[in-house]
Amino acid sequence: QCKLELVVGSPASCMDLELFSAEEEPLGRLDRDEALLGSYPVADGCRVHVIDRSGARIGEYEDVSQVEKYEMTDSDYEKRPESLRSFLRQQGLGRFDAEAARRRAAEQEQRRAQEEAMAAALPPGTRCQVRVPGQPCKLATVMYVGTCQTDFKPGYWVGVRYDEPLGKHDG
């Protein structure tokens, strides 16, 4: 039963075990704690059925709205000397790593400058080909180049008008 705890998630003290044959015929209960599995009529294809008496099947552990939550204010958490935040601050890791933050900011600025340079090379009115993996190549005209305020991807954008009525907005 103890070995089954990790598999079924029920404590051994709350388990009743039944043995079934490959044909789903009941072969008996596995109720002797000191007995080895080989002392029962086990054969290939047999199934051990676990009956959970812990109360989990009733649903008392499924509705987490009934569990009282402990919440700590951010200021109280800041005062704790043995917290993850305190450890990260002491070690200079994560958001407390000033050097890594400077490197990320420099890399981001470099990417922005590269995007700006590539966008400048595509003035509106330029003819282009749009290649999307798994789709045929489409001919288009560049209509917009610049930054857009989007929630999902900031940076420079290139808007095109397809020669044919294709795409999300009919071309």
PDB file of C-alpha atoms in Angstrom:
ATOM      1  CA  GLN A   1       0.000   0.000   0.000  1.00  0.00           C
ATOM      2  CA  CYS A   2       2.828   2.387   0.798  1.00  0.00           C
ATOM      3  CA  LYS A   3       4.220   1.982  -2.719  1.00  0.00           C
ATOM      4  CA  LEU A   4       0.795   2.841  -4.145  1.00  0.00           C
ATOM      5  CA  GLU A   5       0.589   6.113  -2.190  1.00  0.00           C
ATOM      6  CA  LEU A   6       2.745   7.903  -4.748  1.00  0.00           C
ATOM      7  CA  VAL A   7       0.696   6.515  -7.638  1.00  0.00           C
ATOM      8  CA  VAL A   8      -2.843   7.131  -6.396  1.00  0.00           C
ATOM      9  CA  GLY A   9      -2.283  10.019  -3.966  1.00  0.00           C
ATOM     10  CA  SER A  10      -4.168   8.451  -1.100  1.00  0.00           C
ATOM     11  CA  PRO A  11      -2.483   7.542   2.209  1.00  0.00           C
ATOM     12  CA  ALA A  12      -1.937   3.817   2.777  1.00  0.00           C
ATOM     13  CA  SER A  13      -4.026   3.965   5.946  1.00  0.00           C
ATOM     14  CA  CYS A  14      -7.049   5.061   3.864  1.00  0.00           C
ATOM     15  CA  MET A  15      -6.779   2.405   1.114  1.00  0.00           C
ATOM     16  CA  ASP A  16      -8.732  -0.756   0.524  1.00  0.00           C
ATOM     17  CA  LEU A  17      -7.247  -2.953  -2.231  1.00  0.00           C
ATOM     18  CA  GLU A  18      -9.078  -5.443  -4.433  1.00  0.00           C
ATOM     19  CA  LEU A  19      -7.570  -7.800  -6.989  1.00  0.00           C
ATOM     20  CA  PHE A  20      -9.238  -8.434 -10.360  1.00  0.00           C
ATOM     21  CA  SER A  21      -8.271 -10.941 -13.063  1.00  0.00           C
ATOM     22  CA  ALA A  22      -7.536 -10.009 -16.672  1.00  0.00           C
ATOM     23  CA  GLU A  23     -11.174 -10.898 -17.415  1.00  0.00           C
ATOM     24  CA  GLU A  24     -12.287  -8.404 -14.695  1.00  0.00           C
ATOM     25  CA  GLU A  25     -13.411 -11.151 -12.308  1.00  0.00           C
ATOM     26  CA  PRO A  26     -12.860 -10.333  -8.616  1.00  0.00           C
ATOM     27  CA  LEU A  27     -10.102 -12.499  -7.119  1.00  0.00           C
ATOM     28  CA  GLY A  28     -10.308 -11.137  -3.575  1.00  0.00           C
ATOM     29  CA  ARG A  29      -9.259  -8.379  -1.245  1.00  0.00           C
ATOM     30  CA  LEU A  30      -5.605  -7.577  -0.535  1.00  0.00           C
ATOM     31  CA  ASP A  31      -6.166  -7.011   3.165  1.00  0.00           C
ATOM     32  CA  ARG A  32      -3.160  -8.583   4.894  1.00  0.00           C
ATOM     33  CA  ASP A  33      -0.619  -5.794   5.403  1.00  0.00           C
ATOM     34  CA  GLU A  34       2.250  -8.216   6.116  1.00  0.00           C
ATOM     35  CA  ALA A  35       1.578 -10.388   3.023  1.00  0.00           C
ATOM     36  CA  LEU A  36       3.607 -10.057  -0.162  1.00  0.00           C
ATOM     37  CA  LEU A  37       1.836  -9.627  -3.490  1.00  0.00           C
ATOM     38  CA  GLY A  38       3.031 -13.079  -4.581  1.00  0.00           C
ATOM     39  CA  SER A  39       0.968 -14.704  -1.828  1.00  0.00           C
ATOM     40  CA  TYR A  40      -2.191 -13.706  -3.705  1.00  0.00           C
ATOM     41  CA  PRO A  41      -3.390 -15.353  -6.978  1.00  0.00           C
ATOM     42  CA  VAL A  42      -1.708 -12.709  -9.180  1.00  0.00           C
ATOM     43  CA  ALA A  43      -1.197 -13.503 -12.891  1.00  0.00           C
ATOM     44  CA  ASP A  44      -0.421 -11.534 -16.043  1.00  0.00           C
ATOM     45  CA  GLY A  45      -3.097  -8.937 -16.784  1.00  0.00           C
ATOM     46  CA  CYS A  46      -4.420  -8.701 -13.244  1.00  0.00           C
ATOM     47  CA  ARG A  47      -5.538  -5.315 -11.939  1.00  0.00           C
ATOM     48  CA  VAL A  48      -5.300  -3.881  -8.426  1.00  0.00           C
ATOM     49  CA  HIS A  49      -8.259  -1.649  -7.661  1.00  0.00           C
ATOM     50  CA  VAL A  50      -7.725   1.007  -4.970  1.00  0.00           C
ATOM     51  CA  ILE A  51     -10.689   2.237  -2.946  1.00  0.00           C
ATOM     52  CA  ASP A  52      -9.906   5.609  -1.379  1.00  0.00           C
ATOM     53  CA  ARG A  53     -11.466   6.158   2.047  1.00  0.00           C
ATOM     54  CA  SER A  54      -9.625   9.433   2.743  1.00  0.00           C
ATOM     55  CA  GLY A  55     -12.523  11.701   1.822  1.00  0.00           C
ATOM     56  CA  ALA A  56     -10.916  13.033  -1.349  1.00  0.00           C
ATOM     57  CA  ARG A  57     -13.563  11.356  -3.474  1.00  0.00           C
ATOM     58  CA  ILE A  58     -16.306  13.227  -1.625  1.00  0.00           C
ATOM     59  CA  GLY A  59     -14.942  16.444  -3.090  1.00  0.00           C
ATOM     60  CA  GLU A  60     -13.773  18.128   0.076  1.00  0.00           C
ATOM     61  CA  TYR A  61     -10.320  18.716  -1.444  1.00  0.00           C
ATOM     62  CA  GLU A  62     -11.542  19.945  -4.819  1.00  0.00           C
ATOM     63  CA  ASP A  63     -13.324  23.204  -3.892  1.00  0.00           C
ATOM     64  CA  VAL A  64     -10.432  25.512  -2.975  1.00  0.00           C
ATOM     65  CA  SER A  65     -12.812  28.412  -2.276  1.00  0.00           C
ATOM     66  CA  GLN A  66     -13.468  26.764   1.108  1.00  0.00           C
ATOM     67  CA  VAL A  67      -9.777  26.869   2.029  1.00  0.00           C
ATOM     68  CA  GLU A  68      -8.796  29.860   4.149  1.00  0.00           C
ATOM     69  CA  LYS A  69      -6.024  31.767   2.404  1.00  0.00           C
ATOM     70  CA  TYR A  70      -3.076  33.397   4.129  1.00  0.00           C
ATOM     71  CA  GLU A  71      -2.007  36.655   2.564  1.00  0.00           C
ATOM     72  CA  MET A  72       0.960  38.757   3.568  1.00  0.00           C
ATOM     73  CA  THR A  73       1.369  42.412   2.679  1.00  0.00           C
ATOM     74  CA  ASP A  74       4.296  43.336   0.469  1.00  0.00           C
ATOM     75  CA  SER A  75       5.791  45.506   3.221  1.00  0.00           C
ATOM     76  CA  ASP A  76       5.689  42.594   5.705  1.00  0.00           C
ATOM     77  CA  TYR A  77       7.317  40.317   3.141  1.00  0.00           C
ATOM     78  CA  GLU A  78      10.089  42.901   2.580  1.00  0.00           C
ATOM     79  CA  LYS A  79      10.923  42.738   6.308  1.00  0.00           C
ATOM     80  CA  ARG A  80      11.461  38.958   6.307  1.00  0.00           C
ATOM     81  CA  PRO A  81      15.186  38.100   6.378  1.00  0.00           C
ATOM     82  CA  GLU A  82      14.787  34.516   5.113  1.00  0.00           C
ATOM     83  CA  SER A  83      12.627  35.038   2.047  1.00  0.00           C
ATOM     84  CA  LEU A  84      13.360  34.384  -1.603  1.00  0.00           C
ATOM     85  CA  ARG A  85      13.317  38.122  -2.278  1.00  0.00           C
ATOM     86  CA  SER A  86      15.849  38.708   0.493  1.00  0.00           C
ATOM     87  CA  PHE A  87      18.100  35.947  -0.885  1.00  0.00           C
ATOM     88  CA  LEU A  88      17.923  37.335  -4.423  1.00  0.00           C
ATOM     89  CA  ARG A  89      18.728  40.836  -3.160  1.00  0.00           C
ATOM     90  CA  GLN A  90      21.714  39.596  -1.118  1.00  0.00           C
ATOM     91  CA  GLN A  91      23.082  37.554  -4.023  1.00  0.00           C
ATOM     92  CA  GLY A  92      22.341  40.235  -6.635  1.00  0.00           C
ATOM     93  CA  LEU A  93      20.234  37.868  -8.724  1.00  0.00           C
ATOM     94  CA  GLY A  94      17.131  38.273 -10.873  1.00  0.00           C
ATOM     95  CA  ARG A  95      15.699  41.792 -10.857  1.00  0.00           C
ATOM     96  CA  PHE A  96      18.323  42.758  -8.260  1.00  0.00           C
ATOM     97  CA  ASP A  97      21.197  42.111 -10.719  1.00  0.00           C
ATOM     98  CA  ALA A  98      21.960  45.668 -11.860  1.00  0.00           C
ATOM     99  CA  GLU A  99      24.630  44.583 -14.360  1.00  0.00           C
ATOM    100  CA  ALA A 100      22.284  42.130 -16.083  1.00  0.00           C
ATOM    101  CA  ALA A 101      19.580  44.812 -16.210  1.00  0.00           C
ATOM    102  CA  ARG A 102      22.050  47.211 -17.892  1.00  0.00           C
ATOM    103  CA  ARG A 103      23.015  44.493 -20.405  1.00  0.00           C
ATOM    104  CA  ARG A 104      19.364  43.770 -21.203  1.00  0.00           C
ATOM    105  CA  ALA A 105      18.643  47.477 -21.664  1.00  0.00           C
ATOM    106  CA  ALA A 106      21.652  47.843 -23.973  1.00  0.00           C
ATOM    107  CA  GLU A 107      20.622  44.779 -26.007  1.00  0.00           C
ATOM    108  CA  GLN A 108      17.066  46.095 -26.263  1.00  0.00           C
ATOM    109  CA  GLU A 109      18.334  49.489 -27.443  1.00  0.00           C
ATOM    110  CA  GLN A 110      20.560  47.777 -30.017  1.00  0.00           C
ATOM    111  CA  ARG A 111      17.601  45.726 -31.314  1.00  0.00           C
ATOM    112  CA  ARG A 112      15.466  48.881 -31.510  1.00  0.00           C
ATOM    113  CA  ALA A 113      18.200  50.653 -33.493  1.00  0.00           C
ATOM    114  CA  GLN A 114      18.487  47.675 -35.880  1.00  0.00           C
ATOM    115  CA  GLU A 115      14.708  47.609 -36.373  1.00  0.00           C
ATOM    116  CA  GLU A 116      14.727  51.354 -37.042  1.00  0.00           C
ATOM    117  CA  ALA A 117      17.492  50.968 -39.644  1.00  0.00           C
ATOM    118  CA  MET A 118      15.666  48.114 -41.381  1.00  0.00           C
ATOM    119  CA  ALA A 119      12.401  50.082 -41.332  1.00  0.00           C
ATOM    120  CA  ALA A 120      14.117  53.112 -42.907  1.00  0.00           C
ATOM    121  CA  ALA A 121      15.187  50.891 -45.824  1.00  0.00           C
ATOM    122  CA  LEU A 122      11.501  50.201 -46.647  1.00  0.00           C
ATOM    123  CA  PRO A 123       9.791  53.508 -47.514  1.00  0.00           C
ATOM    124  CA  PRO A 124       6.048  53.436 -48.267  1.00  0.00           C
ATOM    125  CA  GLY A 125       5.337  52.670 -51.910  1.00  0.00           C
ATOM    126  CA  THR A 126       8.095  50.056 -52.156  1.00  0.00           C
ATOM    127  CA  ARG A 127       7.131  46.793 -53.848  1.00  0.00           C
ATOM    128  CA  CYS A 128       7.803  43.626 -51.862  1.00  0.00           C
ATOM    129  CA  GLN A 129       7.186  39.904 -51.597  1.00  0.00           C
ATOM    130  CA  VAL A 130       5.637  38.497 -48.427  1.00  0.00           C
ATOM    131  CA  ARG A 131       6.755  35.012 -47.544  1.00  0.00           C
ATOM    132  CA  VAL A 132       4.945  33.123 -44.808  1.00  0.00           C
ATOM    133  CA  PRO A 133       5.948  29.502 -44.118  1.00  0.00           C
ATOM    134  CA  GLY A 134       3.384  27.093 -45.516  1.00  0.00           C
ATOM    135  CA  GLN A 135       1.773  29.706 -47.789  1.00  0.00           C
ATOM    136  CA  PRO A 136       2.501  30.842 -51.346  1.00  0.00           C
ATOM    137  CA  CYS A 137       4.587  33.982 -51.864  1.00  0.00           C
ATOM    138  CA  LYS A 138       2.412  37.134 -52.165  1.00  0.00           C
ATOM    139  CA  LEU A 139       3.216  40.385 -53.997  1.00  0.00           C
ATOM    140  CA  ALA A 140       2.456  43.583 -52.098  1.00  0.00           C
ATOM    141  CA  THR A 141       3.132  47.303 -51.721  1.00  0.00           C
ATOM    142  CA  VAL A 142       4.505  48.787 -48.476  1.00  0.00           C
ATOM    143  CA  MET A 143       1.853  51.172 -47.117  1.00  0.00           C
ATOM    144  CA  TYR A 144       3.081  51.909 -43.595  1.00  0.00           C
ATOM    145  CA  VAL A 145       6.399  51.822 -41.755  1.00  0.00           C
ATOM    146  CA  GLY A 146       6.663  52.916 -38.134  1.00  0.00           C
ATOM    147  CA  THR A 147       5.947  52.129 -34.537  1.00  0.00           C
ATOM    148  CA  CYS A 148       2.602  50.912 -33.277  1.00  0.00           C
ATOM    149  CA  GLN A 149       1.291  50.665 -29.743  1.00  0.00           C
ATOM    150  CA  THR A 150       0.311  47.006 -29.451  1.00  0.00           C
ATOM    151  CA  ASP A 151      -0.191  44.933 -26.337  1.00  0.00           C
ATOM    152  CA  PHE A 152       1.657  41.921 -27.692  1.00  0.00           C
ATOM    153  CA  LYS A 153       4.754  43.184 -29.575  1.00  0.00           C
ATOM    154  CA  PRO A 154       6.182  46.700 -29.378  1.00  0.00           C
ATOM    155  CA  GLY A 155       8.567  47.967 -32.048  1.00  0.00           C
ATOM    156  CA  TYR A 156       8.588  48.851 -35.725  1.00  0.00           C
ATOM    157  CA  TRP A 157       5.894  47.503 -38.011  1.00  0.00           C
ATOM    158  CA  VAL A 158       5.566  47.289 -41.766  1.00  0.00           C
ATOM    159  CA  GLY A 159       2.047  47.350 -43.174  1.00  0.00           C
ATOM    160  CA  VAL A 160       1.482  46.066 -46.715  1.00  0.00           C
ATOM    161  CA  ARG A 161      -1.365  45.946 -49.227  1.00  0.00           C
ATOM    162  CA  TYR A 162      -1.500  42.706 -51.204  1.00  0.00           C
ATOM    163  CA  ASP A 163      -1.965  42.884 -54.966  1.00  0.00           C
ATOM    164  CA  GLU A 164      -4.752  40.322 -54.684  1.00  0.00           C
ATOM    165  CA  PRO A 165      -7.621  40.304 -52.161  1.00  0.00           C
ATOM    166  CA  LEU A 166      -5.841  38.003 -49.721  1.00  0.00           C
ATOM    167  CA  GLY A 167      -5.127  38.203 -46.048  1.00  0.00           C
ATOM    168  CA  LYS A 168      -6.977  39.185 -42.924  1.00  0.00           C
ATOM    169  CA  HIS A 169      -8.536  42.351 -44.341  1.00  0.00           C
ATOM    170  CA  ASP A 170      -9.055  41.349 -48.018  1.00  0.00           C
ATOM    171  CA  GLY A 171      -5.611  42.530 -49.019  1.00  0.00           C
TER     172      GLY A 171
END
